[in-house]
Every structure is written in structure tokens, then in C-alpha cells.
Coordinates of C-alpha atoms and ligand atoms in Angstrom, one line a residue:
M6 CA -76.0 59.9 27.8
P7 CA -77.0 57.6 24.8
N8 CA -74.7 58.0 21.8
S9 CA -76.6 59.9 19.2
F10 CA -74.1 60.3 16.6
P11 CA -74.4 58.8 13.0
S12 CA -73.5 55.2 13.0
P13 CA -71.4 53.1 13.3
W14 CA -70.9 54.1 16.9
W15 CA -67.2 52.8 16.9
K16 CA -66.2 55.3 14.3
N17 CA -67.3 58.1 16.5
A18 CA -66.2 56.7 19.7
V19 CA -63.3 57.3 22.2
I20 CA -62.5 53.9 23.8
Y21 CA -61.0 53.6 27.1
Q22 CA -58.7 50.6 28.2
V23 CA -59.5 49.3 31.7
Y24 CA -56.8 47.3 33.3
P25 CA -59.0 45.9 35.9
R26 CA -56.4 44.7 38.5
S27 CA -55.3 48.5 38.8
F28 CA -58.4 50.4 38.3
A29 CA -60.2 50.2 41.7
D30 CA -60.5 47.8 44.6
A31 CA -63.9 47.2 46.3
N32 CA -62.9 44.3 48.8
G33 CA -59.6 45.7 50.1
D34 CA -57.4 43.0 49.0
G35 CA -55.2 45.4 47.1
I36 CA -56.2 44.1 43.6
G37 CA -58.6 45.9 41.5
D38 CA -62.0 44.1 40.8
L39 CA -65.2 44.3 38.9
S40 CA -67.2 45.9 41.9
G41 CA -64.4 48.5 42.2
L42 CA -64.8 49.5 38.5
T43 CA -68.6 49.6 38.7
A44 CA -68.4 51.9 41.7
R45 CA -66.3 54.3 39.7
L46 CA -68.1 54.5 36.5
D47 CA -68.7 58.1 37.3
H48 CA -65.0 59.0 36.5
L49 CA -65.4 57.4 33.0
Q50 CA -68.7 59.1 32.3
H51 CA -67.4 62.6 33.4
L52 CA -64.4 62.0 31.3
G53 CA -66.7 61.6 28.4
V54 CA -65.5 58.3 26.8
D55 CA -68.0 56.0 24.8
A56 CA -66.8 52.5 25.6
L57 CA -64.7 50.5 27.9
W58 CA -62.4 47.6 26.9
L59 CA -61.5 45.5 29.8
S60 CA -58.3 43.4 29.7
P61 CA -59.0 39.8 30.7
V62 CA -61.1 39.1 33.9
F63 CA -61.7 35.3 33.3
R64 CA -60.5 32.4 35.4
S65 CA -56.7 32.1 35.1
P66 CA -53.6 30.9 37.1
M67 CA -52.3 34.4 36.2
C68 CA -49.0 33.5 34.8
D69 CA -49.6 36.2 32.2
A70 CA -52.0 38.6 34.2
G71 CA -54.9 36.8 32.8
Y72 CA -54.0 36.3 29.2
D73 CA -53.6 32.7 30.1
I74 CA -57.3 31.5 30.6
C75 CA -58.4 28.3 32.0
D76 CA -62.1 29.0 31.7
Y77 CA -63.4 31.4 29.0
T78 CA -66.9 31.8 30.3
D79 CA -66.2 32.5 34.0
V80 CA -64.8 35.4 36.0
D81 CA -61.8 34.8 38.1
P82 CA -62.6 35.1 41.8
L83 CA -59.8 37.8 42.0
F84 CA -62.2 40.1 40.0
G85 CA -65.4 38.9 41.5
T86 CA -68.2 36.8 39.8
L87 CA -70.2 36.4 36.7
A88 CA -73.0 38.3 38.5
H89 CA -70.6 41.3 39.0
L90 CA -69.7 41.4 35.3
D91 CA -73.4 41.3 34.5
E92 CA -73.9 44.2 36.8
L93 CA -71.1 46.0 35.3
I94 CA -72.4 45.6 31.8
A95 CA -75.9 46.7 32.9
Q96 CA -74.5 49.8 34.8
A97 CA -72.4 50.8 32.0
H98 CA -75.1 50.4 29.4
G99 CA -77.4 52.4 31.6
R100 CA -74.9 55.2 31.3
G101 CA -74.6 54.8 27.5
L102 CA -71.2 53.3 27.8
K103 CA -70.4 50.2 25.7
V104 CA -68.4 47.3 27.0
L105 CA -65.7 45.2 25.1
L106 CA -64.2 42.2 26.5
D107 CA -60.7 40.7 25.9
F108 CA -61.0 37.5 23.7
V109 CA -57.7 35.6 23.8
P110 CA -58.1 33.0 20.7
N111 CA -54.5 32.0 20.2
H112 CA -53.8 30.2 23.3
T113 CA -55.4 29.0 26.7
S114 CA -53.6 28.3 30.0
D115 CA -51.8 25.0 30.4
Q116 CA -54.5 24.6 33.2
H117 CA -57.3 24.6 30.7
P118 CA -59.0 21.4 31.0
W119 CA -58.8 21.2 27.1
F120 CA -54.9 21.1 27.3
I121 CA -54.9 18.8 30.6
E122 CA -56.7 16.4 28.3
S123 CA -54.7 17.0 25.3
R124 CA -51.3 16.4 27.1
S125 CA -52.7 13.4 28.8
S126 CA -51.9 10.9 25.9
R127 CA -51.2 11.0 22.2
D128 CA -54.5 9.4 21.5
N129 CA -56.7 11.6 23.6
P130 CA -59.6 13.1 21.5
K131 CA -58.3 16.6 22.4
R132 CA -54.7 15.9 21.4
D133 CA -55.1 17.8 18.1
W134 CA -56.6 20.8 19.7
Y135 CA -53.1 22.1 20.5
I136 CA -50.1 21.7 18.3
W137 CA -47.8 18.8 19.0
R138 CA -44.6 17.7 17.2
D139 CA -41.8 15.3 17.5
Q140 CA -39.2 17.9 16.5
P141 CA -39.1 21.5 17.3
N142 CA -38.2 24.2 14.7
N143 CA -36.3 27.4 15.4
W144 CA -39.5 29.5 16.3
R145 CA -39.0 31.9 19.1
A146 CA -41.5 32.6 22.0
S147 CA -42.4 36.1 23.4
I148 CA -42.2 37.3 27.0
D149 CA -39.0 35.2 27.8
G150 CA -37.6 35.0 24.1
G151 CA -36.8 31.2 24.5
S152 CA -37.9 28.5 22.2
A153 CA -41.7 28.4 21.3
W154 CA -41.6 24.6 22.0
T155 CA -41.7 22.8 25.3
W156 CA -41.1 19.1 25.9
D157 CA -44.0 17.1 27.5
E158 CA -42.5 14.3 29.4
T159 CA -45.7 12.3 29.7
S160 CA -46.6 12.2 26.1
Q161 CA -43.2 12.5 24.7
Q162 CA -43.6 15.4 22.3
Y163 CA -43.2 19.0 22.0
Y164 CA -46.1 21.5 22.2
L165 CA -46.1 24.9 20.6
H166 CA -46.4 28.2 22.5
F167 CA -45.8 31.8 21.0
F168 CA -45.8 33.2 24.7
L169 CA -44.9 31.4 27.9
P170 CA -44.7 27.6 28.3
Q171 CA -47.9 28.1 30.4
Q172 CA -49.7 29.5 27.3
P173 CA -50.0 26.6 24.8
D174 CA -51.3 27.6 21.4
L175 CA -54.6 26.2 20.2
N176 CA -54.8 24.4 16.8
W177 CA -57.3 26.6 14.9
H178 CA -57.0 24.3 11.8
N179 CA -59.1 21.7 13.9
P180 CA -62.8 22.4 13.4
E181 CA -63.6 21.5 16.8
V182 CA -61.5 24.2 18.3
V183 CA -63.3 26.8 15.8
T184 CA -66.7 25.5 17.2
A185 CA -65.5 25.7 20.9
M186 CA -64.1 29.2 20.6
H187 CA -67.2 30.4 18.5
Q188 CA -69.3 29.1 21.6
V189 CA -67.3 31.5 23.7
L190 CA -68.1 34.5 21.6
H191 CA -71.8 33.5 21.6
F192 CA -71.8 33.3 25.4
W193 CA -70.6 36.8 25.8
L194 CA -72.6 38.3 23.1
Q195 CA -75.8 36.7 24.4
R196 CA -74.8 38.5 27.8
G197 CA -74.8 41.8 26.1
V198 CA -71.2 42.7 25.3
D199 CA -70.7 45.1 22.6
G200 CA -67.6 43.4 21.1
F201 CA -64.2 42.3 21.7
R202 CA -60.6 43.3 21.6
V203 CA -59.0 40.2 20.0
D204 CA -55.5 39.3 21.4
V205 CA -52.8 38.7 18.9
V206 CA -55.2 37.5 16.2
H207 CA -52.7 37.4 13.5
C208 CA -51.0 34.5 15.3
V209 CA -53.9 31.9 14.9
G210 CA -52.9 30.6 11.5
K211 CA -49.7 28.7 11.6
D212 CA -47.4 28.1 8.7
P213 CA -48.3 24.4 7.9
S214 CA -44.9 23.5 6.7
F215 CA -43.4 24.4 10.1
A216 CA -40.2 25.6 8.4
D217 CA -37.7 27.4 10.4
D218 CA -37.8 31.3 10.1
P219 CA -34.6 33.0 9.5
R220 CA -36.0 36.0 11.4
C221 CA -36.0 33.8 14.6
M222 CA -32.4 33.1 14.0
A223 CA -31.8 36.8 14.2
G224 CA -33.7 36.9 17.7
E225 CA -37.1 38.0 16.4
T226 CA -40.2 36.5 18.0
M227 CA -43.1 34.8 16.0
V228 CA -45.7 37.3 17.4
K229 CA -44.0 40.1 15.6
I230 CA -43.8 38.2 12.3
N231 CA -46.4 35.5 12.1
D232 CA -48.6 36.4 9.1
Q233 CA -50.5 33.5 7.6
P234 CA -53.4 33.4 5.1
Y235 CA -55.4 30.9 7.3
S236 CA -55.7 33.8 10.2
H237 CA -58.0 35.6 7.6
E238 CA -60.1 32.7 7.1
V239 CA -60.5 32.5 10.9
L240 CA -61.3 36.1 11.1
R241 CA -64.0 35.9 8.4
G242 CA -65.7 33.3 10.6
L243 CA -65.4 35.6 13.7
R244 CA -66.7 38.5 11.8
R245 CA -69.8 36.6 10.4
L246 CA -70.6 35.4 13.9
V247 CA -70.3 38.8 15.4
D248 CA -72.5 40.4 12.6
S249 CA -75.2 38.0 13.2
Y250 CA -76.1 39.9 16.4
P251 CA -77.9 43.1 16.4
G252 CA -76.5 46.3 17.5
E253 CA -73.1 46.9 15.7
R254 CA -70.9 44.6 17.7
V255 CA -67.4 45.3 17.0
L256 CA -64.1 43.2 16.6
I257 CA -60.8 45.3 17.3
G258 CA -57.7 43.2 16.6
E259 CA -54.4 43.3 18.2
V260 CA -52.4 42.7 15.0
N261 CA -49.0 43.2 16.5
I262 CA -47.0 43.4 13.2
R263 CA -45.1 46.7 13.1
S264 CA -46.2 47.3 9.5
T265 CA -49.3 49.3 8.6
A266 CA -49.6 47.9 5.1
Q267 CA -49.6 44.3 6.5
V268 CA -52.0 45.2 9.2
A269 CA -54.3 46.7 6.6
A270 CA -54.9 43.3 5.2
Y271 CA -56.6 42.2 8.5
Y272 CA -59.5 44.5 7.8
G273 CA -60.3 42.3 4.8
A274 CA -63.1 43.5 2.6
S275 CA -65.0 44.7 5.5
D276 CA -65.3 41.1 6.3
E277 CA -62.6 40.7 8.9
L278 CA -61.7 43.2 11.7
H279 CA -63.7 46.4 12.1
M280 CA -60.6 48.0 13.4
S281 CA -57.0 47.1 14.2
F282 CA -54.5 48.6 16.6
N283 CA -51.8 50.7 15.0
F284 CA -48.7 50.1 16.9
P285 CA -46.0 52.3 15.5
P286 CA -47.2 55.3 17.6
L287 CA -46.7 53.2 20.8
D288 CA -43.1 53.0 20.1
A289 CA -42.7 56.5 18.9
P290 CA -40.5 59.1 20.8
W291 CA -41.5 62.8 21.0
D292 CA -40.4 63.5 17.5
P293 CA -42.3 65.2 14.7
V294 CA -40.5 63.2 12.0
V295 CA -41.6 59.9 13.5
F296 CA -45.1 61.1 14.0
R297 CA -45.3 62.5 10.5
M298 CA -44.3 59.2 9.2
C299 CA -46.8 57.3 11.3
I300 CA -49.6 59.4 10.2
R301 CA -48.8 59.7 6.6
E302 CA -48.5 55.9 6.6
V303 CA -51.9 55.4 8.0
E304 CA -53.5 57.9 5.6
N305 CA -51.8 56.2 2.5
D306 CA -52.1 52.7 3.5
L307 CA -55.5 52.5 5.2
G308 CA -57.2 55.5 3.6
P309 CA -57.7 54.0 -0.1
L310 CA -59.0 50.8 1.6
L311 CA -61.7 52.8 3.7
A312 CA -60.0 50.8 6.6
W313 CA -61.0 52.9 9.6
P314 CA -57.8 54.0 11.7
T315 CA -57.1 53.6 15.4
W316 CA -54.7 55.6 17.5
V317 CA -53.0 54.6 20.7
L318 CA -50.1 56.1 22.8
S319 CA -50.1 53.8 25.8
N320 CA -51.3 50.4 26.9
H321 CA -50.4 47.7 29.4
D322 CA -47.7 46.2 27.4
N323 CA -45.6 49.3 26.8
S324 CA -44.1 52.1 28.7
R325 CA -46.5 55.0 29.2
H326 CA -46.1 57.9 26.7
R327 CA -45.2 60.4 29.3
S328 CA -42.3 58.1 30.3
R329 CA -41.3 57.6 26.7
Y330 CA -41.3 61.3 26.3
G331 CA -38.6 61.9 29.2
G332 CA -41.2 62.2 31.8
S333 CA -42.5 65.6 30.5
L334 CA -46.0 66.3 31.5
R335 CA -46.2 69.1 28.9
R336 CA -45.3 66.8 26.0
A337 CA -47.8 64.2 27.3
Q338 CA -50.5 66.8 27.3
A339 CA -49.6 67.9 23.8
A340 CA -49.7 64.4 22.7
A341 CA -53.4 64.2 24.0
V342 CA -54.3 66.8 21.7
L343 CA -52.7 64.8 18.8
L344 CA -54.3 61.5 19.9
L345 CA -57.8 62.8 20.1
T346 CA -57.8 64.9 16.9
L347 CA -56.2 62.4 14.2
R348 CA -58.6 60.7 11.8
G349 CA -59.7 57.5 13.5
T350 CA -60.8 56.0 16.8
P351 CA -58.6 56.8 19.8
F352 CA -57.9 54.6 22.7
I353 CA -57.1 56.1 26.1
Y354 CA -55.2 53.7 28.6
Q355 CA -56.3 54.1 32.1
G356 CA -54.2 56.7 34.0
E357 CA -53.0 58.7 30.9
E358 CA -55.9 61.0 31.6
L359 CA -54.0 61.8 34.9
G360 CA -50.7 62.2 33.2
L361 CA -49.2 59.1 35.0
E362 CA -45.7 58.0 34.5
D363 CA -44.5 54.5 34.7
T364 CA -44.2 53.0 38.2
V365 CA -40.6 52.3 39.4
V366 CA -40.4 48.5 39.9
T367 CA -37.7 46.8 41.8
A368 CA -36.5 43.1 42.0
Q369 CA -38.7 42.8 45.1
T370 CA -41.8 44.5 43.5
R371 CA -41.5 42.9 39.9
V372 CA -44.5 40.7 39.0
D373 CA -44.6 40.4 35.2
P374 CA -42.2 38.0 33.6
G375 CA -42.1 40.1 30.7
G376 CA -41.0 43.2 32.6
R377 CA -44.0 45.2 31.7
D378 CA -45.2 46.3 35.3
G379 CA -44.3 49.8 34.6
S380 CA -47.5 51.1 33.0
R381 CA -49.7 48.6 35.2
A382 CA -49.6 50.6 38.5
P383 CA -52.9 51.3 40.5
L384 CA -54.8 54.3 39.7
P385 CA -54.4 57.0 42.6
W386 CA -58.0 58.1 43.5
A387 CA -57.4 60.0 46.9
V388 CA -54.5 62.3 47.8
Q389 CA -53.7 60.4 51.0
A390 CA -51.9 57.1 50.7
P391 CA -53.1 54.5 49.9
H392 CA -54.8 56.7 47.6
G393 CA -58.4 55.1 47.7
W394 CA -57.0 51.6 47.9
A395 CA -58.5 50.6 51.3
G396 CA -56.5 48.0 53.5
A397 CA -53.6 46.1 52.0
A398 CA -51.1 47.7 49.9
P399 CA -52.0 47.3 46.1
W400 CA -50.3 44.7 44.1
L401 CA -47.9 47.1 42.5
P402 CA -46.4 50.4 43.9
F403 CA -48.1 53.7 42.8
A404 CA -46.5 55.8 39.9
P405 CA -44.4 58.8 40.9
D406 CA -46.4 61.9 42.3
A407 CA -49.5 59.8 43.2
D408 CA -50.6 62.3 45.6
A409 CA -50.5 65.3 43.2
L410 CA -51.9 63.3 40.3
A411 CA -54.8 61.7 42.4
V412 CA -58.3 61.9 40.7
E413 CA -59.4 63.8 43.8
V414 CA -57.0 66.7 43.3
Q415 CA -57.4 66.9 39.5
E416 CA -61.2 66.8 39.5
G417 CA -61.2 70.3 41.1
A418 CA -58.6 71.8 38.9
A419 CA -59.5 73.2 35.6
D420 CA -55.9 73.2 34.4
S421 CA -55.2 69.6 35.2
T422 CA -54.4 66.9 32.8
L423 CA -58.0 65.4 33.7
G424 CA -59.5 68.7 33.0
L425 CA -57.7 68.7 29.6
Y426 CA -58.8 65.2 28.6
R427 CA -62.4 66.2 29.5
R428 CA -62.3 69.3 27.5
L429 CA -60.7 67.4 24.5
L430 CA -63.5 64.7 24.7
A431 CA -66.2 67.3 24.8
C432 CA -64.7 69.2 21.9
R433 CA -64.6 66.1 19.8
R434 CA -68.2 65.4 20.5
R435 CA -69.2 68.8 19.4
S436 CA -67.1 68.5 16.1
L437 CA -68.1 66.3 13.2
A438 CA -64.8 67.3 11.6
L439 CA -62.6 65.9 14.5
R440 CA -64.6 62.8 14.7
L441 CA -65.3 61.9 11.0
G442 CA -63.7 64.5 8.9
A443 CA -61.0 64.3 6.3
W444 CA -57.3 64.8 7.4
E445 CA -55.0 67.1 5.5
E446 CA -51.5 68.2 6.4
L447 CA -50.8 71.8 6.4
P448 CA -47.3 73.3 5.4
S449 CA -45.4 74.3 8.5
H450 CA -42.0 74.5 10.3
P451 CA -40.5 71.1 10.4
Q452 CA -40.9 71.1 14.3
V453 CA -44.6 72.0 14.0
L454 CA -47.1 69.4 12.9
A455 CA -50.2 71.1 11.6
Y456 CA -53.4 69.7 10.0
R457 CA -56.7 70.5 9.0
R458 CA -59.8 68.3 9.6
H459 CA -63.2 69.1 7.9
C460 CA -66.5 67.6 7.3
D461 CA -69.8 69.2 6.0
G462 CA -68.7 72.7 6.7
D463 CA -67.4 72.0 10.1
E464 CA -63.6 72.5 10.4
R465 CA -60.7 72.6 12.9
L466 CA -57.0 73.3 12.6
V467 CA -54.6 71.4 14.9
C468 CA -51.0 72.6 15.5
I469 CA -48.5 70.7 17.6
N470 CA -45.2 72.3 18.4
F471 CA -42.7 69.6 19.2
A472 CA -39.9 72.0 19.8
D473 CA -38.6 73.3 23.2
S474 CA -38.8 76.7 22.0
E475 CA -41.6 79.0 20.7
H476 CA -42.7 78.8 17.1
T477 CA -45.0 80.9 14.9
F478 CA -47.8 79.6 12.8
P479 CA -49.3 82.5 11.1
L480 CA -52.8 82.3 9.6
A481 CA -54.4 84.7 7.1
E482 CA -57.9 84.8 8.9
A483 CA -58.9 85.0 12.5
W484 CA -59.2 81.6 14.4
Q485 CA -60.1 81.1 17.9
V486 CA -58.2 78.8 20.5
E487 CA -60.8 76.2 21.2
I488 CA -58.4 73.8 23.3
A489 CA -54.8 74.5 24.4
S490 CA -52.7 71.7 25.7
D491 CA -51.6 74.0 28.5
G492 CA -55.0 75.8 28.8
V493 CA -53.4 79.2 27.9
D494 CA -55.6 81.7 25.8
E495 CA -58.5 79.2 25.4
G496 CA -61.4 81.1 23.9
Q497 CA -59.3 83.9 22.6
V498 CA -58.2 84.8 19.1
F499 CA -55.1 82.8 18.1
S500 CA -52.1 84.9 18.2
G501 CA -50.2 82.8 15.8
R502 CA -47.7 81.9 18.3
L503 CA -47.2 78.4 19.7
A504 CA -45.4 78.0 23.1
A505 CA -42.8 75.4 23.4
E506 CA -44.4 71.9 23.3
Q507 CA -47.7 73.4 23.1
A508 CA -50.6 72.0 21.0
V509 CA -53.8 73.8 20.0
I510 CA -57.0 73.1 18.4
L511 CA -58.5 76.2 16.4
C512 CA -62.0 76.9 15.3
R513 CA -63.6 79.7 13.5
Ligands
LIG16 C1 -51.1 40.4 24.0 C2 -51.4 41.1 25.4 C3 -50.3 40.7 26.3 C4 -50.2 39.3 26.5 C5 -50.0 38.6 25.1 C6 -50.3 37.1 25.2 O1 -50.0 41.0 23.5 O2 -51.6 42.5 25.2 O3 -50.4 41.5 27.6 O4 -49.0 39.0 27.3 O5 -51.1 39.0 24.2 O6 -51.7 36.9 25.5
LIG17 CA1 -60.0 43.4 45.2

């Protein structure tokens, strides 16, 4: 179904993050691939999402699951070929689904030909494409938490890496790097992609003085704190490039700084990112105080700037929200109502529509050096093991209850988590207020978060009871339960009672 909402499409959209190696496997090697994803597009279309963002599928030695790229314009054989990606884009577009790729500008793989050249000698023309120093400073890297500098024996200098030593940082202060990376974006935009999720984009500008950072002394990594004016200049260049293509292509930034006010700056004056991830809810426990704070912060810091918010509860780097909420499916379902009714574009991480928890990883099954395997388990499609993953055992063990939570089971059950997500997405599609309307908090019990969304005469009330006991939310007029997180009383007049850990959307 083509998207028929007022533009821009991305403000009206629900975006689904695909983690390709765990979505679906077509060739039976136990690793998800592009053909597997294309074959399962029905699932996403029935769910009702508008766009897919694919975590990286480019050529990579896979030291960081594809976030270490050695060829930005080719597909890794693990996932298929360029032709398979073209096919996916064509099929998705045929169904009215947009496709966003992951752009990783901050670093390449140490196996990228650029870095192989750069490290070959100090006078190599690509030496300055990366960041080389005689002396390291105290900057700390992510994933292993060690120094951000690694000594290169051949050329007798240190190179900088904000992540693993196998992920050297590019020097965006060199204009040849800017041109080369712009070519990457042109390549994909010409192939028809609708935009990019831009990996740790706040890291591309580096402090030119290379001064020690006292926060690293205290154990903080650069990825959480790097915030340099030059990154904004880089972003303005990316935005101009993307805007030169027809059809509202979009840049969504991973600005991994845990401060909404600082993140707001990366929207620029509508000349940098279109949207930026909002991370505080990704760390948040099941607590109305924390959520109230997160939401008010977004409304106060982004609202006046007309910076469009985003909402995300789970992704491939963090524990799934159901696991963070103590494994409670009821809470995860109530949180889905929250995610899909706040003001801004929601992101669904594959598997949350099934109510998956983190998989249990042991020393034997561990893959990620950063300990982030929990949320990366393969999706269970069928009841019977190996749950639709033909042949070999998949690359990570399935999450708990894979049989009961399999797509095949939930498809047929209206009261399933999948059923709830489908109803929620359909409800958003019907309601201008939920998609684009203003957000206004309503007075309620401290354990109940209640708000009103409204736009052009369309109106919804949303109430989320965080407590493990019933609460009342009396209303003067008659409202109808449009959606309930537990499915109870949908279509009935709202009784004024919220069951424990229940969320409802009310309409007139
Ligand atoms: C981002 C990705 C993460 C990756 C890192 C380095 O934070 O989400 O998975 O390890 O960047 O590219
Ligand atoms: Ca495969």
C-alpha cells in the first residue's frame, strides 16, 4: 500500500530495524541473509510498518558484526550479492516499504584497502586518511574499554580507533575522505535507497588539540562524550548531498550522547539530521518517573526547535525491553502502546513484535566481543525447532519460549503480541492525532502516565498504568477503548479502571 499521508513520509512512519543475520535464512547456513529477508516481506507488510532500516550488509571481516566495513559499495557474501540487495529494494518498494541502509562514516575495517595503504608507510598518499600520532592521549575506546590508540609496528606510530583496534577512525578533516565517503552515499542513493541510519555520526569530528579528556580518566569512553563543532559541518555536507536527490531521502543519526539537549544540536537548523535517535528510553527501567522525565525532556528540548522526536525501546546494542522490565510480557505489551503513541517516529527492533526476551549466551555461544549478543538471537518463524531456520543451527541460540512466541503461532492468535502490534500500527494509520498531533500530559496518579494527542479535531487519550495493582482514571465523558495492551474490553466504553500494568488508547 503506497504511503498516502501528508509529507514528509518519515514523520508519519513507523520504522522497523532489521538485523539481517538474525531475520531469516534462505540458504540454510544458519545466518540470515538478504534472500531470506525478501522472502519474508509479507511479515513486515502485515505488521504495517512503513520502512526498514537494515544493519550493515556490506563486505566486512565481521569483527564487529558488519560495523567494520572493508567495501562500502558491495554486499558481504554472507548476506548475498548486490543483485540480492537490488531485488530486496525493488520488492520492498513494490509493497510501499521504504529501505534505509546503515552508513558507517566514523571508521572502516582495518582490512579496508584505504587503511592497508595508509598503514603501509608514513609517506603513503592515504596516510592522512586516518589519524596517526607519535604519542597516544588518554582517550578510551568502546566495546573493550581499552585505549583508543593502537601501535603500528611497521610505520612506528599510533592510530586512533573509538571502537575495536580493527576499526580505525577515518580522518574527516581530510577533504579526500569527505569526497570518497560522499561517493558511497551517491552509489546507494542512485540505487534507490530512501536514506540512511548514520552510525555514531557525532564522532566524526575530533578535538584538533587531542587533549586528554578527564572523563576518560574516570572510565568514560569517547563515544559517549565526543561532541565537536566539526561533526556539524560534516553533517551539513551529508544533508546537502541527500537533499539533492528527489523523494524525501532521510538521514537518521545515531548520536549516542545521553543528553537530549546536546543531541538536539545535531538537527541543526533543518540542515543536518532529519531525525536523531533518542537514547534515554533505551536504558530506562519500567518506572513512570523515568519515563515522565524522558518524555518531558524531549518535549521541552526538541519541541521549540521543531526537531522531530524518535522513540526506541530496543536495538541490537542493548538488552531487549522485555528483559529490562524483568522478563514481564505484560509490561512489554504496555510499553508497546507507549512507544507507538508518543509524539515522534517510533522504531521497532525485530522480534519485539513477538515479545522476545534476550537469549541466554554462554562462554561457548558468545560471539560479540562487546557482550551484546542477548538481543541479537534469530527470529523464530515456526513452532518446531529449528523454527524455520533450515539445516544448520543458527549462529546464536534462540530466545526463551521460541516455540510459543514463533510467528506461526502468533499469526493465528488475536490476543498475541504480534496481534497487538498490528492493531497498534493500524490505529496509528487511522489517527492523525497519534501520528502528528500535539502531546499534552494529563494529571493522574503518579503510577499512571496519561496524555492527550490531538490534531485537527482528531483526538486520543493514552493511559499507562505502571503499577502492579489496579488504578482508576475517571473521565467526565464517555470514551471508548480502541486498544488495550491486554486486549480486554476493546470496542467497549472505558470503565475508568486500568488493570495492573495495562495501557489503553481511548477514542470518542
Ligand atoms: C554503533 C552500532 C554498534 C557498533 C558501533 C561501531 O553504536 O550500533 O553496533 O558496534 O556503532 O560501529
Ligand atoms: Ca544464510
